[in-house]
Amino acid sequence: MGEENGDGKGDVIVLMKGIVKRFPGVVANDHIDLEIRRGEVLALLGENGAGKTTLMNILYGLYQPDEGEIYVEGKRVRFRSPRDAIAHGIGMVHQHFTLVEDMTVVENVILGLRKYGTFPDLKKAAEDITEVAKGVGFKINPWAYIWQLSAGEKQKVEILKALFRKVKVLILDEPTSVLTPQDTKELFATIRKLVARGLGVVFISHKLNEVMEIADRIVVLRRGKVVGRLMREQANPRLLAKLMVGREVFLEIHKPPREPGRVLLEVHGLKVMGDKGLLAVKGVSFRIREGEIVGVAAVAGNGQKELAEALYGLRKVEEGRIIYEGEDITKAPISERIRRGIALIPEERLVYGALPTFTVAENLILEEVDKEPFSVPVPVLTPALGMRALNREGIINYAKKVIAKYRIYPPYPEYPAGKLSGGNLQKVMVARELERGSKLIIAEEPTAGLDVAATEFVRETLVKARTEGSGVLLISSDLSEVLSLSDKVMVMYEGEIVGAFRPGELSIEEIGLMMAGAKRMPEEEVAKIWQ
Amino acid sequence: MWDVIASVINLGIAMATPLALASVGEVYSERSGTINLGVEGIMLMGAIAAFHMTYVTGDLLLGYLAGLAIGVIFGMLFSFMSVTLRLNQVIAGMGIYFLGFGLSDFIYKTLYGKEYVTIQKPPQIPVPGLVNIPIIGQALFDQYPTVYLTYILIPVLWYLLYKSSIGISVRAVGENPKAADTMGVNVFLVKHLTIWFGSALAGLAGAALCLEITGLFFENLTFGLGFIAVGLVYFGKWDPMKAWAGALIYGMTWSISVTLQDPLQKMGHPEMVYFMLMLPYIVIIIALVIMSRGARPPKYLGVPYTRE
């Protein structure tokens, strides 16, 4: 907040000098200098794997730096654990919440605190927590269990945990990745309040528009090095993207107009169970045509994942029908769906998508191993048993081509898939699903955790597939992604479709309200869009 | 008649006590995320240590302490393997079991040969006043030392687990070690200490079984009690009081079946004696099946913790 700090520079609270952290095979932080100032939002911008989180984990005492020094308010410090960092007024909210789901808010907040003694008076603690919450305008029931809370509320608990420990510096690691637009707005207001109180806030992100909105000062990291330091007034999205990626990036997605073709997929009154034995998808109906992207806008956990899994055959359908190219595939096994050209790009890449101990090449041909040139017939075994011999040369040559086309790094066909970065692993998944000429692509969070370049690539690839006549179901918690890629968007809330529209027809606020369950469109209006 | 019932309950509680001690110890270990399948082996080591110490010194207190101490030593060995080296807990636990099984028997045979040697069992101590309550007094308050220990220790452990900052830390480490770590809880220390504590109780359980129940040592003295103790943790849904209840069910069934063996034999049903020997196991299996349904273990049970 420039006007409050005069020249925009508060006192330095934390100074990190020449920080180096090496992991096997990579230098995650390569001589990084950083200062965190009082009353200022410092954005740490960079692609995945740029070293942002590593740097902050060092400041929080989770990692030990190999080289470099840290000063807090002018004094040299060494943090051996988060306890040391907390004692020096550093707090951190991790991207994946570090809350104990089976405990109450109170228990989570006082965890590790000594101030309440061995037999803490939880009532007193709850009062103290409510007090701190009031100070920043949070409404939180201290006796609620964490599993009862929404993502936005969990984040508030995380922030409370830090504030309760009277932090001077609050690190927020990709804090908006799980939030609805309204939650994000609220979070930004909270950040402003904290900064006005004199805290230093570190905002880790790879989202340019958010950084432009909230940051006072921006430090850009690329491959472990600082490649840019600028005040927000000096920055613009184009410049930041260029710094981050190291080359010119086209932020706009080029999406040529395309007239949707015949109906590819028809879903009638689909009901699907979730993991907890309750209906997660409660009777949804929609259509996907050739040459269109249908996006799903929803907060995580509203049935979109179960819907995708049911369409691919990973989850049993309780009621309703799935018609694909005019045929009922409700009960068809996955292998048949794959053969018919249905592809899934799963969210949990290492669970459902890739075999981490297999090589990149093997992962790429997993679903097509019975085809030339990946395997060849052999005498006796092939005619008698249908067994074929792997053709290593064919597999490797194909893998090399795909690796080059999708710019997978490191470019070795025999590299274990489990050791790839998230972005590169996702490229392998996308390549595998698209290179076999799929007609219906179910993409679950296809760009989650990907860097700008990989995100751009995956989006382009999906649009290209759509333009060439495939149908795409795009599930993403990145609302701007859904709106910019999709031809039609449906909003899901608690397993139902509560709205459907074409991008541009509704405002972000209206969409946000529907995602939060505060508003829904009449059913006839929703049905109209699929005609 | 009432006398018989009181003595059946008395014996049942005595028998349940070693099981309860081992089980609540395991509750603490599992609450912080470590499953210790070596309980049986540690009980056997506790038994032989207590037996030998009592035989040599003639001092029962030293016997109990020897059981406790050997439990801590085995706990250190196990926590070194499972927490420090991050070995698979099932494999490490089975290793501890086999080590305890073989070593306890080896020690006994080396020191005592094949003879059964008995020691003087500790006396049952009546609690002045309370022992005079009809039936209850005789059942509950004319007991062995470790029985009185469980009366106090298990409620205290329950209270610590749910109401103290120690308990919050232990539970947090088992549910989400990263959350505990980022809040400044020393995850490794908590895991080590709960394992040592659980093993110490297992060692003491072995001592109680040997000194109070059998009064002698023989190969495989525990005949599976250590594994039942681990099962009771699931039965009790990781709650010390409920695990204790499970132990009491086992103890009572055992006591009833032992009491019925003689009359059945005399009434000309020798085959029923074998059935009676089997009964406690049947009851405990059924109880486990019924009570363990829907039990939700600590989320990070069995998962070694590492920061990077």
mmCIF file of C-alpha atoms in Angstrom, chain A residues 17-361:
data_model
loop_
_atom_site.group_PDB
_atom_site.id
_atom_site.type_symbol
_atom_site.label_atom_id
_atom_site.label_comp_id
_atom_site.label_asym_id
_atom_site.label_seq_id
_atom_site.Cartn_x
_atom_site.Cartn_y
_atom_site.Cartn_z
ATOM 1 C CA LYS A 17 21.016 -13.624 1.291
ATOM 2 C CA GLY A 18 22.566 -15.935 -1.256
ATOM 3 C CA ILE A 19 20.255 -18.850 -0.546
ATOM 4 C CA VAL A 20 21.249 -22.058 -2.301
ATOM 5 C CA LYS A 21 19.310 -25.309 -2.078
ATOM 6 C CA ARG A 22 20.190 -28.348 -4.123
ATOM 7 C CA PHE A 23 18.069 -31.408 -4.623
ATOM 8 C CA PRO A 24 19.407 -34.463 -6.438
ATOM 9 C CA GLY A 25 19.801 -33.365 -10.028
ATOM 10 C CA VAL A 26 18.550 -29.789 -9.665
ATOM 11 C CA VAL A 27 19.476 -26.521 -8.044
ATOM 12 C CA ALA A 28 16.104 -25.449 -6.665
ATOM 13 C CA ASN A 29 17.424 -22.141 -5.323
ATOM 14 C CA ASP A 30 20.499 -20.645 -6.904
ATOM 15 C CA HIS A 31 21.911 -17.742 -4.842
ATOM 16 C CA ILE A 32 18.632 -16.012 -4.154
ATOM 17 C CA ASP A 33 18.466 -12.678 -2.326
ATOM 18 C CA LEU A 34 15.107 -11.604 -0.986
ATOM 19 C CA GLU A 35 13.766 -9.049 1.413
ATOM 20 C CA ILE A 36 10.368 -9.014 3.030
ATOM 21 C CA ARG A 37 9.159 -5.636 4.233
ATOM 22 C CA ARG A 38 6.671 -4.514 6.800
ATOM 23 C CA GLY A 39 3.307 -3.437 5.387
ATOM 24 C CA GLU A 40 3.941 -4.804 1.946
ATOM 25 C CA VAL A 41 2.642 -7.638 -0.209
ATOM 26 C CA LEU A 42 5.563 -9.295 -1.898
ATOM 27 C CA ALA A 43 4.565 -11.556 -4.770
ATOM 28 C CA LEU A 44 6.853 -14.439 -5.557
ATOM 29 C CA LEU A 45 6.007 -15.216 -9.131
ATOM 30 C CA GLY A 46 7.281 -18.158 -11.087
ATOM 31 C CA GLU A 47 6.384 -21.310 -12.907
ATOM 32 C CA ASN A 48 6.103 -24.632 -11.166
ATOM 33 C CA GLY A 49 9.510 -25.851 -10.214
ATOM 34 C CA ALA A 50 10.948 -22.324 -10.278
ATOM 35 C CA GLY A 51 11.847 -22.684 -6.601
ATOM 36 C CA LYS A 52 9.278 -20.396 -4.956
ATOM 37 C CA THR A 53 7.947 -22.919 -2.485
ATOM 38 C CA THR A 54 11.400 -24.303 -1.747
ATOM 39 C CA LEU A 55 12.634 -20.825 -0.859
ATOM 40 C CA MET A 56 9.723 -20.238 1.496
ATOM 41 C CA ASN A 57 10.041 -23.719 3.034
ATOM 42 C CA ILE A 58 13.613 -22.733 3.883
ATOM 43 C CA LEU A 59 12.405 -19.541 5.520
ATOM 44 C CA TYR A 60 9.832 -21.605 7.435
ATOM 45 C CA GLY A 61 12.468 -24.038 8.694
ATOM 46 C CA LEU A 62 11.185 -27.070 6.803
ATOM 47 C CA TYR A 63 14.306 -27.271 4.641
ATOM 48 C CA GLN A 64 17.865 -26.372 5.536
ATOM 49 C CA PRO A 65 19.656 -24.212 2.953
ATOM 50 C CA ASP A 66 22.953 -25.540 1.573
ATOM 51 C CA GLU A 67 24.337 -22.001 1.468
ATOM 52 C CA GLY A 68 23.222 -18.528 2.396
ATOM 53 C CA GLU A 69 22.093 -16.548 5.380
ATOM 54 C CA ILE A 70 18.787 -15.468 6.833
ATOM 55 C CA TYR A 71 18.328 -12.344 8.949
ATOM 56 C CA VAL A 72 15.201 -11.512 10.902
ATOM 57 C CA GLU A 73 15.064 -7.871 11.946
ATOM 58 C CA GLY A 74 18.780 -7.578 11.445
ATOM 59 C CA LYS A 75 19.743 -10.651 13.455
ATOM 60 C CA ARG A 76 21.251 -13.720 11.842
ATOM 61 C CA VAL A 77 19.042 -16.757 12.407
ATOM 62 C CA ARG A 78 19.202 -20.467 11.725
ATOM 63 C CA PHE A 79 15.902 -22.336 11.632
ATOM 64 C CA ARG A 80 16.140 -26.041 12.276
ATOM 65 C CA SER A 81 12.394 -26.577 12.307
ATOM 66 C CA PRO A 82 9.162 -24.618 11.855
ATOM 67 C CA ARG A 83 9.126 -24.161 15.646
ATOM 68 C CA ASP A 84 12.173 -21.872 15.305
ATOM 69 C CA ALA A 85 10.597 -19.968 12.431
ATOM 70 C CA ILE A 86 7.329 -19.507 14.317
ATOM 71 C CA ALA A 87 9.266 -18.261 17.337
ATOM 72 C CA HIS A 88 10.754 -15.562 15.089
ATOM 73 C CA GLY A 89 7.351 -14.509 13.808
ATOM 74 C CA ILE A 90 7.236 -16.354 10.496
ATOM 75 C CA GLY A 91 3.963 -18.058 9.540
ATOM 76 C CA MET A 92 3.151 -20.059 6.453
ATOM 77 C CA VAL A 93 -0.041 -21.309 4.870
ATOM 78 C CA HIS A 94 0.800 -24.205 2.584
ATOM 79 C CA GLN A 95 -0.906 -24.835 -0.723
ATOM 80 C CA HIS A 96 -2.116 -28.186 0.544
ATOM 81 C CA PHE A 97 -3.639 -27.396 3.886
ATOM 82 C CA THR A 98 -1.793 -28.698 6.903
ATOM 83 C CA LEU A 99 -4.828 -29.237 9.082
ATOM 84 C CA VAL A 100 -5.843 -32.293 11.060
ATOM 85 C CA GLU A 101 -9.229 -33.134 9.532
ATOM 86 C CA ASP A 102 -10.442 -35.165 12.491
ATOM 87 C CA MET A 103 -9.863 -32.405 15.033
ATOM 88 C CA THR A 104 -11.725 -29.218 15.831
ATOM 89 C CA VAL A 105 -10.646 -25.723 14.868
ATOM 90 C CA VAL A 106 -9.536 -25.041 18.455
ATOM 91 C CA GLU A 107 -7.379 -28.131 18.637
ATOM 92 C CA ASN A 108 -5.795 -27.314 15.288
ATOM 93 C CA VAL A 109 -5.013 -23.758 16.272
ATOM 94 C CA ILE A 110 -3.438 -24.573 19.640
ATOM 95 C CA LEU A 111 -1.535 -27.587 18.313
ATOM 96 C CA GLY A 112 2.103 -27.196 19.277
ATOM 97 C CA LEU A 113 1.446 -24.111 21.433
ATOM 98 C CA ARG A 114 2.819 -24.193 24.957
ATOM 99 C CA LYS A 115 1.001 -21.158 26.220
ATOM 100 C CA TYR A 116 -2.060 -23.101 27.389
ATOM 101 C CA GLY A 117 -0.073 -25.659 29.364
ATOM 102 C CA THR A 118 -0.429 -29.409 29.461
ATOM 103 C CA PHE A 119 -4.149 -29.389 30.144
ATOM 104 C CA PRO A 120 -5.408 -26.596 27.928
ATOM 105 C CA ASP A 121 -8.633 -24.831 28.778
ATOM 106 C CA LEU A 122 -10.241 -25.228 25.365
ATOM 107 C CA LYS A 123 -13.057 -22.809 26.206
ATOM 108 C CA LYS A 124 -10.575 -20.061 26.947
ATOM 109 C CA ALA A 125 -8.636 -20.916 23.790
ATOM 110 C CA ALA A 126 -11.843 -20.813 21.733
ATOM 111 C CA GLU A 127 -12.589 -17.342 23.094
ATOM 112 C CA ASP A 128 -9.095 -16.162 22.249
ATOM 113 C CA ILE A 129 -9.404 -17.586 18.743
ATOM 114 C CA THR A 130 -12.764 -15.912 18.176
ATOM 115 C CA GLU A 131 -11.187 -12.666 19.324
ATOM 116 C CA VAL A 132 -8.353 -12.918 16.799
ATOM 117 C CA ALA A 133 -10.835 -13.988 14.100
ATOM 118 C CA LYS A 134 -12.991 -10.943 14.794
ATOM 119 C CA GLY A 135 -9.984 -8.702 14.335
ATOM 120 C CA VAL A 136 -9.703 -9.770 10.704
ATOM 121 C CA GLY A 137 -13.432 -10.209 10.143
ATOM 122 C CA PHE A 138 -13.527 -14.018 10.057
ATOM 123 C CA LYS A 139 -16.623 -15.832 11.215
ATOM 124 C CA ILE A 140 -15.474 -19.244 12.365
ATOM 125 C CA ASN A 141 -17.065 -21.738 14.728
ATOM 126 C CA PRO A 142 -14.113 -22.817 16.877
ATOM 127 C CA TRP A 143 -15.815 -26.125 17.748
ATOM 128 C CA ALA A 144 -16.365 -27.241 14.160
ATOM 129 C CA TYR A 145 -14.360 -30.181 12.890
ATOM 130 C CA ILE A 146 -12.070 -29.371 9.989
ATOM 131 C CA TRP A 147 -13.742 -31.936 7.728
ATOM 132 C CA GLN A 148 -16.976 -29.984 8.074
ATOM 133 C CA LEU A 149 -15.432 -26.824 6.601
ATOM 134 C CA SER A 150 -15.262 -25.588 3.030
ATOM 135 C CA ALA A 151 -11.925 -24.887 1.384
ATOM 136 C CA GLY A 152 -12.321 -21.176 2.001
ATOM 137 C CA GLU A 153 -13.023 -21.736 5.688
ATOM 138 C CA LYS A 154 -10.075 -24.122 6.022
ATOM 139 C CA GLN A 155 -7.840 -21.428 4.625
ATOM 140 C CA LYS A 156 -9.160 -19.005 7.217
ATOM 141 C CA VAL A 157 -8.251 -21.505 9.930
ATOM 142 C CA GLU A 158 -4.762 -21.717 8.469
ATOM 143 C CA ILE A 159 -4.430 -17.942 8.512
ATOM 144 C CA LEU A 160 -5.798 -17.883 12.061
ATOM 145 C CA LYS A 161 -3.183 -20.415 13.128
ATOM 146 C CA ALA A 162 -0.481 -18.015 11.982
ATOM 147 C CA LEU A 163 -2.116 -14.854 13.361
ATOM 148 C CA PHE A 164 -2.651 -16.583 16.693
ATOM 149 C CA ARG A 165 1.095 -17.013 16.907
ATOM 150 C CA LYS A 166 1.536 -13.265 16.332
ATOM 151 C CA VAL A 167 3.451 -13.592 13.098
ATOM 152 C CA LYS A 168 5.181 -10.652 11.502
ATOM 153 C CA VAL A 169 5.519 -12.349 8.143
ATOM 154 C CA LEU A 170 2.765 -14.449 6.592
ATOM 155 C CA ILE A 171 3.626 -16.647 3.636
ATOM 156 C CA LEU A 172 0.704 -17.745 1.463
ATOM 157 C CA ASP A 173 1.578 -20.500 -0.994
ATOM 158 C CA GLU A 174 -0.755 -20.487 -4.022
ATOM 159 C CA PRO A 175 -3.616 -19.480 -1.741
ATOM 160 C CA THR A 176 -6.271 -19.030 -4.424
ATOM 161 C CA SER A 177 -5.969 -22.421 -6.093
ATOM 162 C CA VAL A 178 -8.882 -23.909 -4.114
ATOM 163 C CA LEU A 179 -11.084 -20.843 -3.771
ATOM 164 C CA THR A 180 -14.247 -19.608 -5.469
ATOM 165 C CA PRO A 181 -14.111 -16.107 -6.955
ATOM 166 C CA GLN A 182 -15.937 -14.743 -3.888
ATOM 167 C CA ASP A 183 -13.521 -16.475 -1.514
ATOM 168 C CA THR A 184 -10.609 -15.036 -3.453
ATOM 169 C CA LYS A 185 -12.055 -11.545 -3.183
ATOM 170 C CA GLU A 186 -12.450 -12.026 0.547
ATOM 171 C CA LEU A 187 -8.903 -13.343 0.878
ATOM 172 C CA PHE A 188 -7.523 -10.293 -0.924
ATOM 173 C CA ALA A 189 -9.455 -8.022 1.418
ATOM 174 C CA THR A 190 -7.975 -9.936 4.372
ATOM 175 C CA ILE A 191 -4.468 -9.590 2.958
ATOM 176 C CA ARG A 192 -5.003 -5.835 2.653
ATOM 177 C CA LYS A 193 -6.095 -5.687 6.295
ATOM 178 C CA LEU A 194 -3.067 -7.622 7.471
ATOM 179 C CA VAL A 195 -0.689 -5.451 5.513
ATOM 180 C CA ALA A 196 -2.338 -2.328 6.898
ATOM 181 C CA ARG A 197 -1.582 -3.719 10.364
ATOM 182 C CA GLY A 198 2.083 -3.862 9.481
ATOM 183 C CA LEU A 199 2.527 -7.492 8.544
ATOM 184 C CA GLY A 200 4.680 -8.495 5.634
ATOM 185 C CA VAL A 201 2.820 -10.856 3.326
ATOM 186 C CA VAL A 202 4.490 -13.141 0.808
ATOM 187 C CA PHE A 203 2.091 -14.170 -1.929
ATOM 188 C CA ILE A 204 3.330 -17.144 -3.939
ATOM 189 C CA SER A 205 1.576 -17.546 -7.261
ATOM 190 C CA HIS A 206 1.887 -18.278 -10.916
ATOM 191 C CA LYS A 207 -1.314 -16.443 -11.774
ATOM 192 C CA LEU A 208 -0.449 -13.133 -13.383
ATOM 193 C CA ASN A 209 -3.765 -11.360 -12.919
ATOM 194 C CA GLU A 210 -3.792 -12.122 -9.203
ATOM 195 C CA VAL A 211 -0.249 -10.903 -8.760
ATOM 196 C CA MET A 212 -1.091 -7.722 -10.637
ATOM 197 C CA GLU A 213 -4.080 -7.207 -8.371
ATOM 198 C CA ILE A 214 -2.600 -7.843 -4.926
ATOM 199 C CA ALA A 215 1.159 -7.299 -5.049
ATOM 200 C CA ASP A 216 3.062 -4.193 -4.057
ATOM 201 C CA ARG A 217 6.384 -5.602 -5.131
ATOM 202 C CA ILE A 218 7.071 -8.552 -7.415
ATOM 203 C CA VAL A 219 10.024 -10.907 -7.533
ATOM 204 C CA VAL A 220 10.073 -13.292 -10.468
ATOM 205 C CA LEU A 221 11.883 -16.626 -10.241
ATOM 206 C CA ARG A 222 12.861 -18.890 -13.090
ATOM 207 C CA ARG A 223 14.714 -22.189 -12.677
ATOM 208 C CA GLY A 224 15.868 -21.287 -9.189
ATOM 209 C CA LYS A 225 17.121 -17.785 -10.012
ATOM 210 C CA VAL A 226 15.706 -14.326 -9.573
ATOM 211 C CA VAL A 227 15.043 -12.984 -13.076
ATOM 212 C CA GLY A 228 13.111 -9.860 -12.198
ATOM 213 C CA ARG A 229 12.454 -7.459 -9.319
ATOM 214 C CA LEU A 230 9.872 -4.767 -9.887
ATOM 215 C CA MET A 231 7.205 -2.652 -8.268
ATOM 216 C CA ARG A 232 3.665 -3.371 -9.354
ATOM 217 C CA GLU A 233 3.436 -0.012 -11.150
ATOM 218 C CA GLN A 234 6.326 -1.056 -13.376
ATOM 219 C CA ALA A 235 4.765 -4.397 -14.241
ATOM 220 C CA ASN A 236 2.244 -5.638 -16.754
ATOM 221 C CA PRO A 237 1.023 -9.197 -17.402
ATOM 222 C CA ARG A 238 2.858 -9.497 -20.683
ATOM 223 C CA LEU A 239 6.178 -8.484 -19.171
ATOM 224 C CA LEU A 240 5.715 -10.769 -16.173
ATOM 225 C CA ALA A 241 4.845 -13.729 -18.373
ATOM 226 C CA LYS A 242 7.918 -13.120 -20.458
ATOM 227 C CA LEU A 243 10.115 -12.976 -17.366
ATOM 228 C CA MET A 244 8.562 -16.131 -15.953
ATOM 229 C CA VAL A 245 8.804 -18.242 -19.057
ATOM 230 C CA GLY A 246 11.868 -16.692 -20.594
ATOM 231 C CA ARG A 247 10.210 -16.024 -23.920
ATOM 232 C CA GLU A 248 7.212 -14.242 -25.408
ATOM 233 C CA VAL A 249 3.949 -15.903 -24.322
ATOM 234 C CA PHE A 250 0.549 -15.487 -25.913
ATOM 235 C CA LEU A 251 -1.815 -15.032 -23.042
ATOM 236 C CA GLU A 252 -4.858 -15.042 -25.263
ATOM 237 C CA ILE A 253 -5.990 -18.426 -26.453
ATOM 238 C CA HIS A 254 -6.545 -18.483 -30.143
ATOM 239 C CA LYS A 255 -9.855 -20.286 -30.601
ATOM 240 C CA PRO A 256 -11.128 -20.346 -34.159
ATOM 241 C CA PRO A 257 -14.920 -20.428 -34.522
ATOM 242 C CA ARG A 258 -16.328 -23.878 -35.087
ATOM 243 C CA GLU A 259 -19.856 -24.976 -35.772
ATOM 244 C CA PRO A 260 -20.643 -27.924 -33.442
ATOM 245 C CA GLY A 261 -21.329 -31.148 -35.314
ATOM 246 C CA ARG A 262 -23.521 -34.128 -34.466
ATOM 247 C CA VAL A 263 -24.119 -35.250 -30.921
ATOM 248 C CA LEU A 264 -21.214 -37.314 -29.579
ATOM 249 C CA LEU A 265 -22.272 -37.936 -26.006
ATOM 250 C CA GLU A 266 -25.672 -37.858 -24.386
ATOM 251 C CA VAL A 267 -26.088 -38.206 -20.662
ATOM 252 C CA HIS A 268 -29.564 -38.834 -19.229
ATOM 253 C CA GLY A 269 -30.387 -38.454 -15.553
ATOM 254 C CA LEU A 270 -27.048 -39.818 -14.406
ATOM 255 C CA LYS A 271 -26.669 -40.740 -10.739
ATOM 256 C CA VAL A 272 -23.321 -41.794 -9.316
ATOM 257 C CA MET A 273 -22.178 -42.664 -5.798
ATOM 258 C CA GLY A 274 -19.268 -40.872 -4.165
ATOM 259 C CA ASP A 275 -16.596 -42.440 -1.964
ATOM 260 C CA LYS A 276 -18.627 -41.883 1.180
ATOM 261 C CA GLY A 277 -21.565 -43.961 -0.035
ATOM 262 C CA LEU A 278 -23.729 -40.930 -0.759
ATOM 263 C CA LEU A 279 -24.895 -39.799 -4.169
ATOM 264 C CA ALA A 280 -22.238 -37.483 -5.579
ATOM 265 C CA VAL A 281 -23.919 -36.973 -8.955
ATOM 266 C CA LYS A 282 -27.643 -36.505 -8.537
ATOM 267 C CA GLY A 283 -29.280 -36.939 -11.909
ATOM 268 C CA VAL A 284 -27.441 -34.816 -14.467
ATOM 269 C CA SER A 285 -28.308 -34.601 -18.170
ATOM 270 C CA PHE A 286 -26.287 -32.912 -20.891
ATOM 271 C CA ARG A 287 -24.892 -33.348 -24.377
ATOM 272 C CA ILE A 288 -21.490 -32.920 -25.902
ATOM 273 C CA ARG A 289 -21.246 -32.432 -29.658
ATOM 274 C CA GLU A 290 -18.351 -32.890 -31.997
ATOM 275 C CA GLY A 291 -16.169 -29.822 -32.129
ATOM 276 C CA GLU A 292 -17.174 -28.281 -28.853
ATOM 277 C CA ILE A 293 -15.667 -27.919 -25.424
ATOM 278 C CA VAL A 294 -18.141 -28.219 -22.575
ATOM 279 C CA GLY A 295 -16.658 -26.821 -19.391
ATOM 280 C CA VAL A 296 -17.685 -27.630 -15.846
ATOM 281 C CA ALA A 297 -17.466 -24.758 -13.384
ATOM 282 C CA ALA A 298 -17.619 -26.013 -9.818
ATOM 283 C CA VAL A 299 -15.834 -25.864 -6.517
ATOM 284 C CA ALA A 300 -13.900 -29.086 -5.886
ATOM 285 C CA GLY A 301 -16.051 -31.820 -4.362
ATOM 286 C CA ASN A 302 -19.352 -31.057 -6.084
ATOM 287 C CA GLY A 303 -19.552 -34.263 -8.087
ATOM 288 C CA GLN A 304 -17.521 -33.259 -11.122
ATOM 289 C CA LYS A 305 -14.820 -35.826 -10.399
ATOM 290 C CA GLU A 306 -17.347 -38.623 -9.952
ATOM 291 C CA LEU A 307 -19.088 -37.554 -13.167
ATOM 292 C CA ALA A 308 -15.835 -37.789 -15.115
ATOM 293 C CA GLU A 309 -15.036 -41.186 -13.605
ATOM 294 C CA ALA A 310 -18.495 -42.526 -14.409
ATOM 295 C CA LEU A 311 -18.240 -41.400 -18.026
ATOM 296 C CA TYR A 312 -14.919 -43.209 -18.361
ATOM 297 C CA GLY A 313 -16.199 -46.327 -16.588
ATOM 298 C CA LEU A 314 -14.120 -45.995 -13.407
ATOM 299 C CA ARG A 315 -17.239 -45.609 -11.300
ATOM 300 C CA LYS A 316 -20.523 -47.514 -11.380
ATOM 301 C CA VAL A 317 -23.624 -45.734 -12.628
ATOM 302 C CA GLU A 318 -26.529 -46.049 -10.185
ATOM 303 C CA GLU A 319 -29.194 -44.665 -12.470
ATOM 304 C CA GLY A 320 -29.442 -43.017 -15.857
ATOM 305 C CA ARG A 321 -27.829 -43.676 -19.210
ATOM 306 C CA ILE A 322 -24.724 -42.717 -21.124
ATOM 307 C CA ILE A 323 -25.202 -42.713 -24.902
ATOM 308 C CA TYR A 324 -22.065 -42.407 -27.005
ATOM 309 C CA GLU A 325 -22.374 -42.080 -30.775
ATOM 310 C CA GLY A 326 -25.927 -43.365 -30.526
ATOM 311 C CA GLU A 327 -25.065 -46.473 -28.514
ATOM 312 C CA ASP A 328 -25.679 -47.138 -24.844
ATOM 313 C CA ILE A 329 -22.311 -47.517 -23.086
ATOM 314 C CA THR A 330 -23.607 -47.172 -19.530
ATOM 315 C CA LYS A 331 -22.285 -50.600 -18.614
ATOM 316 C CA ALA A 332 -19.435 -50.928 -21.114
ATOM 317 C CA PRO A 333 -16.019 -51.791 -19.654
ATOM 318 C CA ILE A 334 -13.222 -49.243 -19.784
ATOM 319 C CA SER A 335 -11.338 -51.135 -22.485
ATOM 320 C CA GLU A 336 -14.328 -50.819 -24.799
ATOM 321 C CA ARG A 337 -14.648 -47.121 -24.086
ATOM 322 C CA ILE A 338 -10.978 -46.627 -24.883
ATOM 323 C CA ARG A 339 -11.428 -48.554 -28.127
ATOM 324 C CA ARG A 340 -14.372 -46.369 -29.058
ATOM 325 C CA GLY A 341 -12.236 -43.278 -28.602
ATOM 326 C CA ILE A 342 -12.988 -42.001 -25.121
ATOM 327 C CA ALA A 343 -9.972 -40.565 -23.329
ATOM 328 C CA LEU A 344 -9.496 -39.477 -19.732
ATOM 329 C CA ILE A 345 -6.849 -37.063 -18.560
ATOM 330 C CA PRO A 346 -7.148 -37.748 -14.829
ATOM 331 C CA GLU A 347 -6.575 -35.338 -12.023
ATOM 332 C CA GLU A 348 -4.553 -37.666 -9.845
ATOM 333 C CA ARG A 349 -1.906 -38.316 -12.416
ATOM 334 C CA LEU A 350 0.223 -40.634 -10.337
ATOM 335 C CA VAL A 351 -2.736 -42.650 -9.067
ATOM 336 C CA TYR A 352 -4.820 -43.217 -12.170
ATOM 337 C CA GLY A 353 -2.776 -41.791 -14.987
ATOM 338 C CA ALA A 354 0.818 -42.855 -15.062
ATOM 339 C CA LEU A 355 2.816 -45.797 -13.822
ATOM 340 C CA PRO A 356 5.585 -43.986 -11.971
ATOM 341 C CA THR A 357 8.128 -46.792 -12.160
ATOM 342 C CA PHE A 358 7.581 -47.316 -15.893
ATOM 343 C CA THR A 359 9.525 -45.254 -18.397
ATOM 344 C CA VAL A 360 8.096 -42.306 -20.277
ATOM 345 C CA ALA A 361 8.048 -44.382 -23.453
#
